[in-house]
PDB file of C-alpha atoms in Angstrom:
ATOM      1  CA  UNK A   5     170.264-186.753  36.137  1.00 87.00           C
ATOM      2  CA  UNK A   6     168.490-183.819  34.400  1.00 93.00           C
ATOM      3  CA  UNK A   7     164.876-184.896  33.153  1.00 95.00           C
ATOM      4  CA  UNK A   8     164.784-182.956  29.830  1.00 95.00           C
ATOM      5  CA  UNK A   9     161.285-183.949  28.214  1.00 95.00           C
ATOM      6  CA  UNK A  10     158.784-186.789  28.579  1.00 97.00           C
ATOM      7  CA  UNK A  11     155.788-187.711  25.789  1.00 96.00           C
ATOM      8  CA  UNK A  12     153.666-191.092  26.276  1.00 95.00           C
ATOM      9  CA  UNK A  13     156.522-192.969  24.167  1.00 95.00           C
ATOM     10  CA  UNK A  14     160.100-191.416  25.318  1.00 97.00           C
ATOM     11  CA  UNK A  15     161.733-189.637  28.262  1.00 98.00           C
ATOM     12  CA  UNK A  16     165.020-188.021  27.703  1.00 98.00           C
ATOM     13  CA  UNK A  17     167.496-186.809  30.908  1.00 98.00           C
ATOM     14  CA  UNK A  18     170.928-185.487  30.488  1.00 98.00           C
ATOM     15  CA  UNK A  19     173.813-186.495  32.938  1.00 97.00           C
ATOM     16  CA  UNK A  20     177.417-185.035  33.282  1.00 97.00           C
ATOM     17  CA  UNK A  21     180.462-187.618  33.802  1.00 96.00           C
ATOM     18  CA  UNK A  22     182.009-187.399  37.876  1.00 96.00           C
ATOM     19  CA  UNK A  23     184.787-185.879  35.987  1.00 95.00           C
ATOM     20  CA  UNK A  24     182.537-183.415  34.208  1.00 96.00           C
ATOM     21  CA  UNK A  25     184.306-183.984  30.851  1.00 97.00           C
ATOM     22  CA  UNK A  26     181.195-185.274  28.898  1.00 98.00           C
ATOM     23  CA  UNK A  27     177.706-184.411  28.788  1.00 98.00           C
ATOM     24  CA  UNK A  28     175.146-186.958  27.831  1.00 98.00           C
ATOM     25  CA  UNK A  29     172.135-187.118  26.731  1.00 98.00           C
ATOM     26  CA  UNK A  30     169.744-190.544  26.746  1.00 98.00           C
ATOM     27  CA  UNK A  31     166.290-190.719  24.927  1.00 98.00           C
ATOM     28  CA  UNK A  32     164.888-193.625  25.489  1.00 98.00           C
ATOM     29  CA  UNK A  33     161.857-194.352  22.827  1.00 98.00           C
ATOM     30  CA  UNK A  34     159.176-197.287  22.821  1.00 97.00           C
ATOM     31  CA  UNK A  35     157.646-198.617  19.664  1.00 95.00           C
ATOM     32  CA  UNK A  36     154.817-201.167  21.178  1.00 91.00           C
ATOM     33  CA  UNK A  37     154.471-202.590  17.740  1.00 92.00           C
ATOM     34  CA  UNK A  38     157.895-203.456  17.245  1.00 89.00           C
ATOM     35  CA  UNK A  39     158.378-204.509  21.108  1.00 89.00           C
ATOM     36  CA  UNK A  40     161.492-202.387  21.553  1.00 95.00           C
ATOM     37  CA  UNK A  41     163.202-199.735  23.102  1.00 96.00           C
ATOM     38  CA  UNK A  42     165.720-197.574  20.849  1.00 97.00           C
ATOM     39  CA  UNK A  43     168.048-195.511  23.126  1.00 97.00           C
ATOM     40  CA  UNK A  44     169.751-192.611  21.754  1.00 98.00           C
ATOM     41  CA  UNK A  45     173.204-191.440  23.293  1.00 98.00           C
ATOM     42  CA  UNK A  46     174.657-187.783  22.450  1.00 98.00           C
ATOM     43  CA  UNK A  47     177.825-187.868  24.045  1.00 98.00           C
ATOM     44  CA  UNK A  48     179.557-183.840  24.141  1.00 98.00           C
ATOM     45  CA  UNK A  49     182.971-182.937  25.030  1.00 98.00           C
ATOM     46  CA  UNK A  50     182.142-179.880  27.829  1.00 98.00           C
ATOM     47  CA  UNK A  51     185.745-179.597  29.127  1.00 96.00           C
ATOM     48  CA  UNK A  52     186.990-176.884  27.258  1.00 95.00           C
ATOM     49  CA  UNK A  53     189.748-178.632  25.502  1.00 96.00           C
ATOM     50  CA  UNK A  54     190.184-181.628  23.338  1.00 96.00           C
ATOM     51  CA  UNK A  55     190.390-185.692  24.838  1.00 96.00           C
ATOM     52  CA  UNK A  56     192.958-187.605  23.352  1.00 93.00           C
ATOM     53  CA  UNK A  57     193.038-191.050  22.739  1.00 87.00           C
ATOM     54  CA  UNK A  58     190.319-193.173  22.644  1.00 89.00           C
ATOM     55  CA  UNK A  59     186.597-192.781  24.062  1.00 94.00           C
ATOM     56  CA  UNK A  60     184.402-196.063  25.266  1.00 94.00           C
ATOM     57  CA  UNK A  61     180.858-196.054  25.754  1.00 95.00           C
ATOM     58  CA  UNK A  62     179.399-199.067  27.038  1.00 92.00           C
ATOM     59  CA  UNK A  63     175.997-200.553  27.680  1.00 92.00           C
ATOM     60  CA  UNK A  64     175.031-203.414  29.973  1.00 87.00           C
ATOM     61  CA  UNK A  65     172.135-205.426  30.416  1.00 87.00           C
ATOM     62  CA  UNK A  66     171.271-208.379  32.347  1.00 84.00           C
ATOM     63  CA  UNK A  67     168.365-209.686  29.720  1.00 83.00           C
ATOM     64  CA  UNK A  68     166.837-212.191  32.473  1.00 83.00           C
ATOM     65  CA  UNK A  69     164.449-213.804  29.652  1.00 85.00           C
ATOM     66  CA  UNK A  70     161.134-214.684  31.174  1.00 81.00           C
ATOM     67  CA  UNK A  71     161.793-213.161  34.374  1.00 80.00           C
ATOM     68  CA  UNK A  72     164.878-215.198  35.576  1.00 78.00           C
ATOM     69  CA  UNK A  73     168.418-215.394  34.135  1.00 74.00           C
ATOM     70  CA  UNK A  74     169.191-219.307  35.240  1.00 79.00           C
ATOM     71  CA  UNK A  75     167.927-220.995  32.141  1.00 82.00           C
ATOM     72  CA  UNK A  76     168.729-218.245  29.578  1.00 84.00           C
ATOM     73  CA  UNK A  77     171.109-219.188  26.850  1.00 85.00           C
ATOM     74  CA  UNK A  78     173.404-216.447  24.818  1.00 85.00           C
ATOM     75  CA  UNK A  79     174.837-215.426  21.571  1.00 86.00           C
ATOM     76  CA  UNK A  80     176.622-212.743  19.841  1.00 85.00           C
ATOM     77  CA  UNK A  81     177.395-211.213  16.907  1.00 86.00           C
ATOM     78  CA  UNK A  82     180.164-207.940  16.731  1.00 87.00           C
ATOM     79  CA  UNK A  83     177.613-205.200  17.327  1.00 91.00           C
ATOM     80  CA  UNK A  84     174.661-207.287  19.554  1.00 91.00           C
ATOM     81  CA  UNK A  85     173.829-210.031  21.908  1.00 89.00           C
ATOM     82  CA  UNK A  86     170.500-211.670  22.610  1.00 89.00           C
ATOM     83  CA  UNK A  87     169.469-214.649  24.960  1.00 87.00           C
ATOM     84  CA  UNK A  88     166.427-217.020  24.561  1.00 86.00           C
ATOM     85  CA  UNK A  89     164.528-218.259  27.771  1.00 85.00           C
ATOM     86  CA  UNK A  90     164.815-222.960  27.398  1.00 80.00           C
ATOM     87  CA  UNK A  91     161.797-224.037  29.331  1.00 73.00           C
ATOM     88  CA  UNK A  92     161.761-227.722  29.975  1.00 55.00           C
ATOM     89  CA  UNK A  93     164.245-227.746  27.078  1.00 58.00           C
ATOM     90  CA  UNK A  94     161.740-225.765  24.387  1.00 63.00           C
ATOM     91  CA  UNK A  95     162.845-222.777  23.293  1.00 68.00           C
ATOM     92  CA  UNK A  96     160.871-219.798  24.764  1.00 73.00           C
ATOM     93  CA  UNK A  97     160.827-215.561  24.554  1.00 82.00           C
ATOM     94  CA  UNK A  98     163.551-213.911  23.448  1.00 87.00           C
ATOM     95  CA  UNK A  99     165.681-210.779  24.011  1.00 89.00           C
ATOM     96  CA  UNK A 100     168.581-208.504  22.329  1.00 91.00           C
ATOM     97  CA  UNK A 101     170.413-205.358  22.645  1.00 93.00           C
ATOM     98  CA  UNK A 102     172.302-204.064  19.299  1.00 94.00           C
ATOM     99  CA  UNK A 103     174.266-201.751  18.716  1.00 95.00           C
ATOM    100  CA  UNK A 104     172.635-199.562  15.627  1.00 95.00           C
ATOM    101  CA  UNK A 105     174.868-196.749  14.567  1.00 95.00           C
ATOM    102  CA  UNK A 106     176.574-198.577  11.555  1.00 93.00           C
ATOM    103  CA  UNK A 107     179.807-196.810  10.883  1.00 91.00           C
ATOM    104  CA  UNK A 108     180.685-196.096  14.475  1.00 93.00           C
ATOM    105  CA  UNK A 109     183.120-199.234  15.647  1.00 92.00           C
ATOM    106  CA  UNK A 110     181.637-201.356  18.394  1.00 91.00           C
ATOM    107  CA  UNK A 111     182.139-204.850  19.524  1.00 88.00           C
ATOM    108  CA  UNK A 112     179.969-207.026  22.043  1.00 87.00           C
ATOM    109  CA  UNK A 113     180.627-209.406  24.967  1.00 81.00           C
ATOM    110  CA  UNK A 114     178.486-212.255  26.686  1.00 78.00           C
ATOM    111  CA  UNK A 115     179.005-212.488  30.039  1.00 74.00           C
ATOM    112  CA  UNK A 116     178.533-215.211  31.653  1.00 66.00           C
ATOM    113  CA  UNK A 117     177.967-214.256  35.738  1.00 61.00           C
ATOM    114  CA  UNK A 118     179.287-217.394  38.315  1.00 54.00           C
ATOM    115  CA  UNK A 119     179.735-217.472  41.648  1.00 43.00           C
ATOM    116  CA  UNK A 120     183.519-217.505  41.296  1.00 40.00           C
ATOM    117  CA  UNK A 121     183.160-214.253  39.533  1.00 51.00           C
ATOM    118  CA  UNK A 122     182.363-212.982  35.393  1.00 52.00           C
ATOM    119  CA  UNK A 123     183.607-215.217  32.703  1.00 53.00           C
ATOM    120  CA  UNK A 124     183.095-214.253  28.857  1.00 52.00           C
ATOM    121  CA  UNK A 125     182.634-215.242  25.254  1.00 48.00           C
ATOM    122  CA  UNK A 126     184.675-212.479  23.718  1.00 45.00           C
ATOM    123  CA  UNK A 127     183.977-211.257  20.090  1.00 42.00           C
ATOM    124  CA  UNK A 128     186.749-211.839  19.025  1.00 41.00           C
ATOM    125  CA  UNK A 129     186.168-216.027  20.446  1.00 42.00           C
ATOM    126  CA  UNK A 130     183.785-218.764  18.431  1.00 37.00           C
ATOM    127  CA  UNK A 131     180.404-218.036  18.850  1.00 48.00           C
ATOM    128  CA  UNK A 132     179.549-220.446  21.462  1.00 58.00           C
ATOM    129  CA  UNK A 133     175.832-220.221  23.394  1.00 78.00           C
ATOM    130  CA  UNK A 134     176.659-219.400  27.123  1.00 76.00           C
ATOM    131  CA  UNK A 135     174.362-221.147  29.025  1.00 77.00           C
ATOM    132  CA  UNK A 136     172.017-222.114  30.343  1.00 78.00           C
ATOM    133  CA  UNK A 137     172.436-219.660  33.086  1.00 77.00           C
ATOM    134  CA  UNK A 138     172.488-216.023  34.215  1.00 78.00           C
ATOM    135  CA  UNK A 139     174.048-214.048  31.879  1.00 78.00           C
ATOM    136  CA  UNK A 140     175.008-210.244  31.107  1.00 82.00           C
ATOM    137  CA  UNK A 141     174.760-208.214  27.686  1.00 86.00           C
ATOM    138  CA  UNK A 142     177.669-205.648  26.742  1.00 87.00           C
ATOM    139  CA  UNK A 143     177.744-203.274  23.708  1.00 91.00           C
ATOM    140  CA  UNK A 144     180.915-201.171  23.615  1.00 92.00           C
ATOM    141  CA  UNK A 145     181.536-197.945  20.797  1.00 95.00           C
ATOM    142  CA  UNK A 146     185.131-196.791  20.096  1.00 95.00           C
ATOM    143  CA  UNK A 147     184.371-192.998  19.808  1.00 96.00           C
ATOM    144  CA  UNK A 148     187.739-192.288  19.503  1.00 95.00           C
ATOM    145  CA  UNK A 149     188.834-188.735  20.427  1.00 96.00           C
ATOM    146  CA  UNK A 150     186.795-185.422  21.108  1.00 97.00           C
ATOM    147  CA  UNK A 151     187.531-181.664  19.854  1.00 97.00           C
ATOM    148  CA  UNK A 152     186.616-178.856  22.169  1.00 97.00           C
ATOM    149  CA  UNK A 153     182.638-178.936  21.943  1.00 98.00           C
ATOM    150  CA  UNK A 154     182.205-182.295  19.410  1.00 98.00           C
ATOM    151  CA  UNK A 155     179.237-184.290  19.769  1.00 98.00           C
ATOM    152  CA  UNK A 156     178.981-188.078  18.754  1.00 97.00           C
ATOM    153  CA  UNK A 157     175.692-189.792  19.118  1.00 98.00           C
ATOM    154  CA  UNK A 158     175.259-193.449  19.175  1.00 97.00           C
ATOM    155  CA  UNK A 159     171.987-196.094  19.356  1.00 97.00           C
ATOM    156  CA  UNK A 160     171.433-199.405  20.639  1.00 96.00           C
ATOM    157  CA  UNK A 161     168.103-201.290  20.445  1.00 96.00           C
ATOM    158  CA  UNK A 162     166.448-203.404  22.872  1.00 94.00           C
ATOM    159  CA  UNK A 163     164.155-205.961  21.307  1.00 93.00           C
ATOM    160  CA  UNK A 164     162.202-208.767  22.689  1.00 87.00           C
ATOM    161  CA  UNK A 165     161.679-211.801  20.013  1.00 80.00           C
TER     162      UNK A 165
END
């Protein structure tokens, strides 16, 4: 990664895909008030020609509410997911990722991590709470195809609650 500026509330760095089809760019920016982290995504076709078919960009985040994942209990919506820390059955902190750039298809996915491997609560399933246990956050955007030198830029939001 390329470190492209830093202030005392965001750092941007640029990265290339292995293939080197896509640049992207991340700033990352911190409002303390709010408790959360927007992340910006500029996503630019560099290879010279156009990409067919259809583009995914996708987020992960293992939330880990209070510091541990084993008592954390999940739900999602289309565009986010969040988990709440139960303590001794009481509700505690909370914490979600969103997707935030209305207009731009995306879809989310709890995962639910086991020792026999990932099991998940689709979006297109009920809305059933995973949990309690360790769990994983995914935001996907459908970015479709790219022209020569097209940029699409996306956002997600990390909150705490």
């Amino acid at each position: 990664p390329l470190l492209l500026a830093v202030s005392s509330s965001s750092v941007s760095i640029r990265r290339l895909t292995t293939d080197r089809v896509f640049q992207i760019d991340h700033t990352f920016t911190r409002d303390p008030k709010e408790m959360d982290i927007t992340v910006n995504v500029s996503i630019m076709n560099i290879s010279g020609g156009p990409v067919f078919g259809q583009v995914f960009y996708t987020r992960f985040a293992d939330l880990d509410v209070g510091g541990d994942g084993s008592d954390d209990i999940m739900d999602r919506s289309n565009r986010g997911v969040w988990a709440r820390d139960l303590k001794s059955g009481v509700n505690g902190d909370g914490v979600a990722l969103t997707a935030t750039t209305f207009g731009t298809p995306a879809f989310s996915t709890a995962l639910l991590l086991a020792s026999t491997g990932m099991k998940s609560c689709l979006s297109g399933s009920a809305l059933t709470p995973l949990g309690p246990a360790d769990t994983v956050a995914q935001i996907n955007y459908d970015l479709g195809g790219f022209e020569p030198g097209q940029t699409k830029t996306i956002a997600f939001t990390y909150r705490r609650q």
